[in-house]
Amino acid sequence: MKARRSKPQDLPEVNFSDWGDIRYLHLGTEWVQGSMRIDAPFEIELEYVQRMMAWLLFVEPSDVAKRHAMQLGLGAASLTKFCRKQLRMRTTAIELNPAVVAACRGWFKLPQDDAKLQVVIADAAEEVRAAQWQGQVHALQVDLYDHEAAAPVLDSAEFYADCRGVLAEDGCMTVNLFGRSSSYDRSVEKIAEAFGGDALWAFKPTREGNTIVLAQRTPSRPKRERLAQQAEAVSARWGLPAPKWLRVFKPLQP
């Protein structure tokens, strides 16, 4: 196991550890903030992060590259790299801590910004209210935890309403909720307040306790046969275990 450390002022220190062929990102604690398979840096290694891609079940695969993905919270850049390199989407990541960006570029193979990739160092709560993003994002992926990883840093109905505001009409938000069931229930209530109860879908928790919730800007309830077709297409094109998702992914009842 190897580690490197850096410590930006007033923000948690950033370090990584290698265990076998997996590299993990940490914010000064043992909690894992993201990971990368060293010999496959543009794949998504963690199960819950793969599930953050469930919005692909609602999108025509041939249209994906024409769309815009945004991540709130860079983590180890797994989602950002996958959307930019594998899906070939316009991709924007919002990250508060410049040391996390530096770590991702130095240790986790995050490419430099280009015509389709932009990393913005900013407070996500403020950035999602910026006029330039309103109605412009098709896949919003929210994974905002501090170094203690106890509950989402931003978790209010007002914040989720701002997230809804950046979505295109057929856009989706996926959110990583991690913690006690009471915390999860409160978060779901706030998301439902912002999006409407009929817009929500959710996975069962992973073994580690991560539950991914998906909220649609425009609610829909495609039949299971249609979702199964979509899942097979996602698996064939991009290698994600989408058919398995359907065993543990269902609409939430309002």
PDB file of C-alpha atoms in Angstrom:
ATOM      1  CA  MET A   1       0.000   0.000   0.000  1.00  0.00           C
ATOM      2  CA  LYS A   2       1.343   3.411  -1.006  1.00  0.00           C
ATOM      3  CA  ALA A   3       0.155   6.896  -0.100  1.00  0.00           C
ATOM      4  CA  ARG A   4       0.774  10.455  -1.218  1.00  0.00           C
ATOM      5  CA  ARG A   5      -0.595  13.488   0.585  1.00  0.00           C
ATOM      6  CA  SER A   6      -1.370  17.111  -0.075  1.00  0.00           C
ATOM      7  CA  LYS A   7      -3.282  19.578   2.103  1.00  0.00           C
ATOM      8  CA  PRO A   8      -5.004  22.638   0.682  1.00  0.00           C
ATOM      9  CA  GLN A   9      -5.752  25.439   3.112  1.00  0.00           C
ATOM     10  CA  ASP A  10      -9.088  25.146   4.993  1.00  0.00           C
ATOM     11  CA  LEU A  11     -10.082  21.939   3.204  1.00  0.00           C
ATOM     12  CA  PRO A  12      -9.481  18.266   4.055  1.00  0.00           C
ATOM     13  CA  GLU A  13      -6.155  16.768   3.087  1.00  0.00           C
ATOM     14  CA  VAL A  14      -6.246  14.583   0.004  1.00  0.00           C
ATOM     15  CA  ASN A  15      -4.447  11.266  -0.197  1.00  0.00           C
ATOM     16  CA  PHE A  16      -4.631   7.958  -1.996  1.00  0.00           C
ATOM     17  CA  SER A  17      -3.830   4.342  -1.234  1.00  0.00           C
ATOM     18  CA  ASP A  18      -3.051   1.414  -3.510  1.00  0.00           C
ATOM     19  CA  TRP A  19      -4.330  -2.035  -2.597  1.00  0.00           C
ATOM     20  CA  GLY A  20      -3.567  -4.662  -5.195  1.00  0.00           C
ATOM     21  CA  ASP A  21      -4.604  -3.280  -8.576  1.00  0.00           C
ATOM     22  CA  ILE A  22      -7.088  -0.749  -7.096  1.00  0.00           C
ATOM     23  CA  ARG A  23      -6.260   2.853  -6.192  1.00  0.00           C
ATOM     24  CA  TYR A  24      -8.475   4.599  -3.627  1.00  0.00           C
ATOM     25  CA  LEU A  25      -9.024   8.302  -2.992  1.00  0.00           C
ATOM     26  CA  HIS A  26      -9.355   9.537   0.604  1.00  0.00           C
ATOM     27  CA  LEU A  27      -9.955  12.913   2.206  1.00  0.00           C
ATOM     28  CA  GLY A  28      -7.662  12.452   5.183  1.00  0.00           C
ATOM     29  CA  THR A  29      -9.644   9.509   6.640  1.00  0.00           C
ATOM     30  CA  GLU A  30     -10.075   5.812   5.914  1.00  0.00           C
ATOM     31  CA  TRP A  31     -13.363   6.486   4.128  1.00  0.00           C
ATOM     32  CA  VAL A  32     -13.160   5.756   0.396  1.00  0.00           C
ATOM     33  CA  GLN A  33     -14.182   8.746  -1.727  1.00  0.00           C
ATOM     34  CA  GLY A  34     -13.585   6.963  -5.028  1.00  0.00           C
ATOM     35  CA  SER A  35     -11.468   4.340  -6.712  1.00  0.00           C
ATOM     36  CA  MET A  36      -9.809   3.323  -9.965  1.00  0.00           C
ATOM     37  CA  ARG A  37      -8.606   0.020 -11.360  1.00  0.00           C
ATOM     38  CA  ILE A  38      -5.040   0.936 -12.236  1.00  0.00           C
ATOM     39  CA  ASP A  39      -4.953  -1.117 -15.442  1.00  0.00           C
ATOM     40  CA  ALA A  40      -8.415   0.149 -16.565  1.00  0.00           C
ATOM     41  CA  PRO A  41      -8.523   3.810 -15.507  1.00  0.00           C
ATOM     42  CA  PHE A  42     -11.528   4.764 -17.669  1.00  0.00           C
ATOM     43  CA  GLU A  43     -13.844   2.027 -16.404  1.00  0.00           C
ATOM     44  CA  ILE A  44     -16.066   2.403 -13.320  1.00  0.00           C
ATOM     45  CA  GLU A  45     -14.845   0.107 -10.584  1.00  0.00           C
ATOM     46  CA  LEU A  46     -17.289   0.583  -7.657  1.00  0.00           C
ATOM     47  CA  GLU A  47     -20.789  -0.908  -7.888  1.00  0.00           C
ATOM     48  CA  TYR A  48     -22.619   2.130  -6.537  1.00  0.00           C
ATOM     49  CA  VAL A  49     -20.792   4.425  -8.968  1.00  0.00           C
ATOM     50  CA  GLN A  50     -21.832   2.179 -11.848  1.00  0.00           C
ATOM     51  CA  ARG A  51     -25.430   2.599 -10.680  1.00  0.00           C
ATOM     52  CA  MET A  52     -25.067   6.373 -10.960  1.00  0.00           C
ATOM     53  CA  MET A  53     -25.221   5.686 -14.710  1.00  0.00           C
ATOM     54  CA  ALA A  54     -28.814   4.373 -14.495  1.00  0.00           C
ATOM     55  CA  TRP A  55     -30.045   7.418 -16.424  1.00  0.00           C
ATOM     56  CA  LEU A  56     -28.822   5.532 -19.506  1.00  0.00           C
ATOM     57  CA  LEU A  57     -31.909   3.336 -19.151  1.00  0.00           C
ATOM     58  CA  PHE A  58     -34.054   6.316 -20.189  1.00  0.00           C
ATOM     59  CA  VAL A  59     -32.007   7.570 -23.153  1.00  0.00           C
ATOM     60  CA  GLU A  60     -31.718   6.383 -26.736  1.00  0.00           C
ATOM     61  CA  PRO A  61     -28.155   4.970 -26.876  1.00  0.00           C
ATOM     62  CA  SER A  62     -27.381   6.568 -30.228  1.00  0.00           C
ATOM     63  CA  ASP A  63     -28.152  10.014 -28.762  1.00  0.00           C
ATOM     64  CA  VAL A  64     -25.875   9.766 -25.716  1.00  0.00           C
ATOM     65  CA  ALA A  65     -22.810  11.405 -27.285  1.00  0.00           C
ATOM     66  CA  LYS A  66     -24.896  14.486 -28.159  1.00  0.00           C
ATOM     67  CA  ARG A  67     -25.820  15.070 -24.512  1.00  0.00           C
ATOM     68  CA  HIS A  68     -24.310  16.911 -21.541  1.00  0.00           C
ATOM     69  CA  ALA A  69     -23.327  15.232 -18.270  1.00  0.00           C
ATOM     70  CA  MET A  70     -22.509  17.112 -15.069  1.00  0.00           C
ATOM     71  CA  GLN A  71     -21.022  15.769 -11.846  1.00  0.00           C
ATOM     72  CA  LEU A  72     -21.410  17.587  -8.533  1.00  0.00           C
ATOM     73  CA  GLY A  73     -18.427  16.298  -6.576  1.00  0.00           C
ATOM     74  CA  LEU A  74     -15.495  14.927  -8.533  1.00  0.00           C
ATOM     75  CA  GLY A  75     -14.449  12.091  -6.222  1.00  0.00           C
ATOM     76  CA  ALA A  76     -11.859   9.990  -8.035  1.00  0.00           C
ATOM     77  CA  ALA A  77     -13.298  11.245 -11.350  1.00  0.00           C
ATOM     78  CA  SER A  78     -14.757   7.848 -12.314  1.00  0.00           C
ATOM     79  CA  LEU A  79     -18.015   9.309 -13.615  1.00  0.00           C
ATOM     80  CA  THR A  80     -16.322  12.272 -15.272  1.00  0.00           C
ATOM     81  CA  LYS A  81     -13.830  10.078 -17.098  1.00  0.00           C
ATOM     82  CA  PHE A  82     -16.457   7.550 -18.154  1.00  0.00           C
ATOM     83  CA  CYS A  83     -18.840  10.177 -19.505  1.00  0.00           C
ATOM     84  CA  ARG A  84     -16.083  11.985 -21.391  1.00  0.00           C
ATOM     85  CA  LYS A  85     -13.968   9.065 -22.636  1.00  0.00           C
ATOM     86  CA  GLN A  86     -16.405   6.159 -22.969  1.00  0.00           C
ATOM     87  CA  LEU A  87     -19.697   7.931 -23.700  1.00  0.00           C
ATOM     88  CA  ARG A  88     -17.997  10.827 -25.561  1.00  0.00           C
ATOM     89  CA  MET A  89     -20.331  13.331 -23.952  1.00  0.00           C
ATOM     90  CA  ARG A  90     -19.799  16.965 -23.172  1.00  0.00           C
ATOM     91  CA  THR A  91     -18.896  16.663 -19.489  1.00  0.00           C
ATOM     92  CA  THR A  92     -18.694  19.233 -16.694  1.00  0.00           C
ATOM     93  CA  ALA A  93     -17.499  18.466 -13.161  1.00  0.00           C
ATOM     94  CA  ILE A  94     -18.020  20.831 -10.216  1.00  0.00           C
ATOM     95  CA  GLU A  95     -15.538  20.365  -7.353  1.00  0.00           C
ATOM     96  CA  LEU A  96     -14.917  22.586  -4.324  1.00  0.00           C
ATOM     97  CA  ASN A  97     -11.444  21.362  -3.417  1.00  0.00           C
ATOM     98  CA  PRO A  98      -8.677  22.178  -5.934  1.00  0.00           C
ATOM     99  CA  ALA A  99      -6.480  19.516  -4.327  1.00  0.00           C
ATOM    100  CA  VAL A 100      -9.016  16.861  -5.365  1.00  0.00           C
ATOM    101  CA  VAL A 101      -8.737  18.064  -8.964  1.00  0.00           C
ATOM    102  CA  ALA A 102      -4.939  17.971  -8.739  1.00  0.00           C
ATOM    103  CA  ALA A 103      -5.086  14.472  -7.241  1.00  0.00           C
ATOM    104  CA  CYS A 104      -7.368  13.238 -10.006  1.00  0.00           C
ATOM    105  CA  ARG A 105      -5.072  14.631 -12.674  1.00  0.00           C
ATOM    106  CA  GLY A 106      -1.922  13.320 -11.002  1.00  0.00           C
ATOM    107  CA  TRP A 107      -3.081   9.965  -9.641  1.00  0.00           C
ATOM    108  CA  PHE A 108      -6.380   9.027 -11.312  1.00  0.00           C
ATOM    109  CA  LYS A 109      -5.805   9.757 -15.030  1.00  0.00           C
ATOM    110  CA  LEU A 110      -8.286  12.632 -15.291  1.00  0.00           C
ATOM    111  CA  PRO A 111      -7.589  14.278 -18.668  1.00  0.00           C
ATOM    112  CA  GLN A 112      -6.967  17.977 -19.018  1.00  0.00           C
ATOM    113  CA  ASP A 113      -9.892  20.171 -20.009  1.00  0.00           C
ATOM    114  CA  ASP A 114     -10.721  20.198 -23.710  1.00  0.00           C
ATOM    115  CA  ALA A 115     -13.609  21.124 -25.977  1.00  0.00           C
ATOM    116  CA  LYS A 116     -15.846  18.546 -24.296  1.00  0.00           C
ATOM    117  CA  LEU A 117     -14.457  18.463 -20.731  1.00  0.00           C
ATOM    118  CA  GLN A 118     -14.583  21.247 -18.168  1.00  0.00           C
ATOM    119  CA  VAL A 119     -13.687  20.985 -14.475  1.00  0.00           C
ATOM    120  CA  VAL A 120     -15.001  23.930 -12.473  1.00  0.00           C
ATOM    121  CA  ILE A 121     -13.647  24.660  -9.002  1.00  0.00           C
ATOM    122  CA  ALA A 122     -16.721  26.024  -7.254  1.00  0.00           C
ATOM    123  CA  ASP A 123     -19.345  25.465  -4.561  1.00  0.00           C
ATOM    124  CA  ALA A 124     -21.937  23.159  -6.127  1.00  0.00           C
ATOM    125  CA  ALA A 125     -24.793  24.888  -4.272  1.00  0.00           C
ATOM    126  CA  GLU A 126     -23.923  28.158  -5.970  1.00  0.00           C
ATOM    127  CA  GLU A 127     -22.902  26.744  -9.346  1.00  0.00           C
ATOM    128  CA  VAL A 128     -26.198  24.949 -10.025  1.00  0.00           C
ATOM    129  CA  ARG A 129     -27.950  28.318  -9.786  1.00  0.00           C
ATOM    130  CA  ALA A 130     -25.764  29.831 -12.530  1.00  0.00           C
ATOM    131  CA  ALA A 131     -27.747  30.974 -15.553  1.00  0.00           C
ATOM    132  CA  GLN A 132     -25.478  29.183 -18.037  1.00  0.00           C
ATOM    133  CA  TRP A 133     -26.498  25.730 -16.801  1.00  0.00           C
ATOM    134  CA  GLN A 134     -30.270  26.154 -16.601  1.00  0.00           C
ATOM    135  CA  GLY A 135     -32.004  23.498 -18.695  1.00  0.00           C
ATOM    136  CA  GLN A 136     -28.678  22.418 -20.216  1.00  0.00           C
ATOM    137  CA  VAL A 137     -27.818  19.144 -18.439  1.00  0.00           C
ATOM    138  CA  HIS A 138     -29.123  15.723 -19.436  1.00  0.00           C
ATOM    139  CA  ALA A 139     -27.400  13.646 -16.737  1.00  0.00           C
ATOM    140  CA  LEU A 140     -26.727  15.277 -13.360  1.00  0.00           C
ATOM    141  CA  GLN A 141     -24.761  13.027 -10.988  1.00  0.00           C
ATOM    142  CA  VAL A 142     -24.660  14.178  -7.364  1.00  0.00           C
ATOM    143  CA  ASP A 143     -22.169  12.643  -4.925  1.00  0.00           C
ATOM    144  CA  LEU A 144     -21.350  15.251  -2.287  1.00  0.00           C
ATOM    145  CA  TYR A 145     -19.784  13.954   0.906  1.00  0.00           C
ATOM    146  CA  ASP A 146     -17.185  15.478   3.184  1.00  0.00           C
ATOM    147  CA  HIS A 147     -14.223  13.682   4.737  1.00  0.00           C
ATOM    148  CA  GLU A 148     -16.449  12.070   7.413  1.00  0.00           C
ATOM    149  CA  ALA A 149     -18.884  10.647   4.813  1.00  0.00           C
ATOM    150  CA  ALA A 150     -21.767  10.770   7.314  1.00  0.00           C
ATOM    151  CA  ALA A 151     -24.470  12.452   5.188  1.00  0.00           C
ATOM    152  CA  PRO A 152     -24.698  14.492   1.998  1.00  0.00           C
ATOM    153  CA  VAL A 153     -23.177  17.954   2.365  1.00  0.00           C
ATOM    154  CA  LEU A 154     -26.024  19.457   0.324  1.00  0.00           C
ATOM    155  CA  ASP A 155     -29.377  17.838   1.083  1.00  0.00           C
ATOM    156  CA  SER A 156     -32.248  20.322   1.114  1.00  0.00           C
ATOM    157  CA  ALA A 157     -35.413  20.561  -0.959  1.00  0.00           C
ATOM    158  CA  GLU A 158     -34.134  23.927  -2.186  1.00  0.00           C
ATOM    159  CA  PHE A 159     -30.867  22.389  -3.383  1.00  0.00           C
ATOM    160  CA  TYR A 160     -32.684  19.577  -5.197  1.00  0.00           C
ATOM    161  CA  ALA A 161     -35.002  22.147  -6.798  1.00  0.00           C
ATOM    162  CA  ASP A 162     -31.901  23.947  -8.079  1.00  0.00           C
ATOM    163  CA  CYS A 163     -30.661  20.614  -9.433  1.00  0.00           C
ATOM    164  CA  ARG A 164     -33.954  20.132 -11.239  1.00  0.00           C
ATOM    165  CA  GLY A 165     -33.495  23.572 -12.757  1.00  0.00           C
ATOM    166  CA  VAL A 166     -30.293  22.631 -14.583  1.00  0.00           C
ATOM    167  CA  LEU A 167     -31.899  19.592 -16.211  1.00  0.00           C
ATOM    168  CA  ALA A 168     -33.181  19.469 -19.758  1.00  0.00           C
ATOM    169  CA  GLU A 169     -36.784  18.330 -20.126  1.00  0.00           C
ATOM    170  CA  ASP A 170     -35.751  14.687 -20.570  1.00  0.00           C
ATOM    171  CA  GLY A 171     -32.864  14.932 -18.080  1.00  0.00           C
ATOM    172  CA  CYS A 172     -32.245  12.801 -14.995  1.00  0.00           C
ATOM    173  CA  MET A 173     -30.482  13.345 -11.689  1.00  0.00           C
ATOM    174  CA  THR A 174     -28.820  10.446  -9.870  1.00  0.00           C
ATOM    175  CA  VAL A 175     -27.858  10.911  -6.226  1.00  0.00           C
ATOM    176  CA  ASN A 176     -25.704   8.786  -3.940  1.00  0.00           C
ATOM    177  CA  LEU A 177     -27.340   8.532  -0.516  1.00  0.00           C
ATOM    178  CA  PHE A 178     -25.245   6.871   2.152  1.00  0.00           C
ATOM    179  CA  GLY A 179     -26.025   6.551   5.843  1.00  0.00           C
ATOM    180  CA  ARG A 180     -28.737   5.476   8.265  1.00  0.00           C
ATOM    181  CA  SER A 181     -32.180   4.633   6.906  1.00  0.00           C
ATOM    182  CA  SER A 182     -33.675   7.661   8.685  1.00  0.00           C
ATOM    183  CA  SER A 183     -31.241   9.921   6.821  1.00  0.00           C
ATOM    184  CA  TYR A 184     -32.162   8.201   3.562  1.00  0.00           C
ATOM    185  CA  ASP A 185     -35.882   8.661   4.149  1.00  0.00           C
ATOM    186  CA  ARG A 186     -35.453  12.353   4.884  1.00  0.00           C
ATOM    187  CA  SER A 187     -33.366  12.816   1.738  1.00  0.00           C
ATOM    188  CA  VAL A 188     -35.948  11.059  -0.417  1.00  0.00           C
ATOM    189  CA  GLU A 189     -38.677  13.301   1.001  1.00  0.00           C
ATOM    190  CA  LYS A 190     -36.678  16.378   0.016  1.00  0.00           C
ATOM    191  CA  ILE A 191     -36.001  15.059  -3.500  1.00  0.00           C
ATOM    192  CA  ALA A 192     -39.715  14.238  -3.895  1.00  0.00           C
ATOM    193  CA  GLU A 193     -40.614  17.757  -2.763  1.00  0.00           C
ATOM    194  CA  ALA A 194     -38.428  19.183  -5.530  1.00  0.00           C
ATOM    195  CA  PHE A 195     -39.186  16.719  -8.348  1.00  0.00           C
ATOM    196  CA  GLY A 196     -42.533  15.193  -7.416  1.00  0.00           C
ATOM    197  CA  GLY A 197     -43.014  11.719  -6.013  1.00  0.00           C
ATOM    198  CA  ASP A 198     -43.860  10.205  -9.390  1.00  0.00           C
ATOM    199  CA  ALA A 199     -40.437  11.216 -10.766  1.00  0.00           C
ATOM    200  CA  LEU A 200     -38.375   9.033  -8.417  1.00  0.00           C
ATOM    201  CA  TRP A 201     -36.716   5.640  -8.877  1.00  0.00           C
ATOM    202  CA  ALA A 202     -34.322   3.903  -6.489  1.00  0.00           C
ATOM    203  CA  PHE A 203     -31.950   0.980  -6.171  1.00  0.00           C
ATOM    204  CA  LYS A 204     -31.776  -1.294  -3.173  1.00  0.00           C
ATOM    205  CA  PRO A 205     -28.706  -0.441  -1.045  1.00  0.00           C
ATOM    206  CA  THR A 206     -25.350  -1.946  -1.927  1.00  0.00           C
ATOM    207  CA  ARG A 207     -23.576  -4.101   0.664  1.00  0.00           C
ATOM    208  CA  GLU A 208     -21.657  -1.003   1.709  1.00  0.00           C
ATOM    209  CA  GLY A 209     -24.863   0.975   2.313  1.00  0.00           C
ATOM    210  CA  ASN A 210     -24.950   3.234  -0.754  1.00  0.00           C
ATOM    211  CA  THR A 211     -28.407   3.781  -2.215  1.00  0.00           C
ATOM    212  CA  ILE A 212     -28.727   5.468  -5.608  1.00  0.00           C
ATOM    213  CA  VAL A 213     -31.883   7.484  -6.223  1.00  0.00           C
ATOM    214  CA  LEU A 214     -32.819   8.675  -9.717  1.00  0.00           C
ATOM    215  CA  ALA A 215     -35.139  11.637 -10.313  1.00  0.00           C
ATOM    216  CA  GLN A 216     -36.528  12.551 -13.724  1.00  0.00           C
ATOM    217  CA  ARG A 217     -37.147  16.129 -14.818  1.00  0.00           C
ATOM    218  CA  THR A 218     -40.188  14.804 -16.701  1.00  0.00           C
ATOM    219  CA  PRO A 219     -41.612  11.692 -14.994  1.00  0.00           C
ATOM    220  CA  SER A 220     -42.095   8.528 -17.024  1.00  0.00           C
ATOM    221  CA  ARG A 221     -42.856   4.900 -16.251  1.00  0.00           C
ATOM    222  CA  PRO A 222     -41.506   2.780 -19.118  1.00  0.00           C
ATOM    223  CA  LYS A 223     -42.553  -0.856 -19.070  1.00  0.00           C
ATOM    224  CA  ARG A 224     -40.124  -3.476 -17.798  1.00  0.00           C
ATOM    225  CA  GLU A 225     -39.764  -4.905 -21.298  1.00  0.00           C
ATOM    226  CA  ARG A 226     -38.576  -1.532 -22.577  1.00  0.00           C
ATOM    227  CA  LEU A 227     -36.173  -1.117 -19.657  1.00  0.00           C
ATOM    228  CA  ALA A 228     -34.828  -4.624 -20.301  1.00  0.00           C
ATOM    229  CA  GLN A 229     -34.130  -3.722 -23.934  1.00  0.00           C
ATOM    230  CA  GLN A 230     -32.390  -0.550 -22.820  1.00  0.00           C
ATOM    231  CA  ALA A 231     -30.340  -2.452 -20.247  1.00  0.00           C
ATOM    232  CA  GLU A 232     -29.125  -4.942 -22.854  1.00  0.00           C
ATOM    233  CA  ALA A 233     -28.118  -2.088 -25.166  1.00  0.00           C
ATOM    234  CA  VAL A 234     -26.227  -0.307 -22.360  1.00  0.00           C
ATOM    235  CA  SER A 235     -24.419  -3.519 -21.467  1.00  0.00           C
ATOM    236  CA  ALA A 236     -23.504  -4.261 -25.077  1.00  0.00           C
ATOM    237  CA  ARG A 237     -22.257  -0.752 -25.868  1.00  0.00           C
ATOM    238  CA  TRP A 238     -20.477   0.222 -22.675  1.00  0.00           C
ATOM    239  CA  GLY A 239     -19.973  -2.893 -20.553  1.00  0.00           C
ATOM    240  CA  LEU A 240     -22.042  -1.712 -17.606  1.00  0.00           C
ATOM    241  CA  PRO A 241     -24.001  -4.418 -15.701  1.00  0.00           C
ATOM    242  CA  ALA A 242     -27.332  -2.793 -16.568  1.00  0.00           C
ATOM    243  CA  PRO A 243     -29.393  -6.023 -16.846  1.00  0.00           C
ATOM    244  CA  LYS A 244     -28.522  -6.755 -13.198  1.00  0.00           C
ATOM    245  CA  TRP A 245     -29.719  -3.286 -12.218  1.00  0.00           C
ATOM    246  CA  LEU A 246     -33.305  -4.137 -13.078  1.00  0.00           C
ATOM    247  CA  ARG A 247     -33.428  -6.733 -10.298  1.00  0.00           C
ATOM    248  CA  VAL A 248     -32.906  -4.031  -7.688  1.00  0.00           C
ATOM    249  CA  PHE A 249     -34.159  -0.835  -9.406  1.00  0.00           C
ATOM    250  CA  LYS A 250     -37.794   0.207  -9.128  1.00  0.00           C
ATOM    251  CA  PRO A 251     -39.955   3.328  -9.181  1.00  0.00           C
ATOM    252  CA  LEU A 252     -40.636   4.830  -5.777  1.00  0.00           C
ATOM    253  CA  GLN A 253     -44.282   5.269  -4.927  1.00  0.00           C
ATOM    254  CA  PRO A 254     -45.410   8.849  -4.226  1.00  0.00           C
TER     255      PRO A 254
END
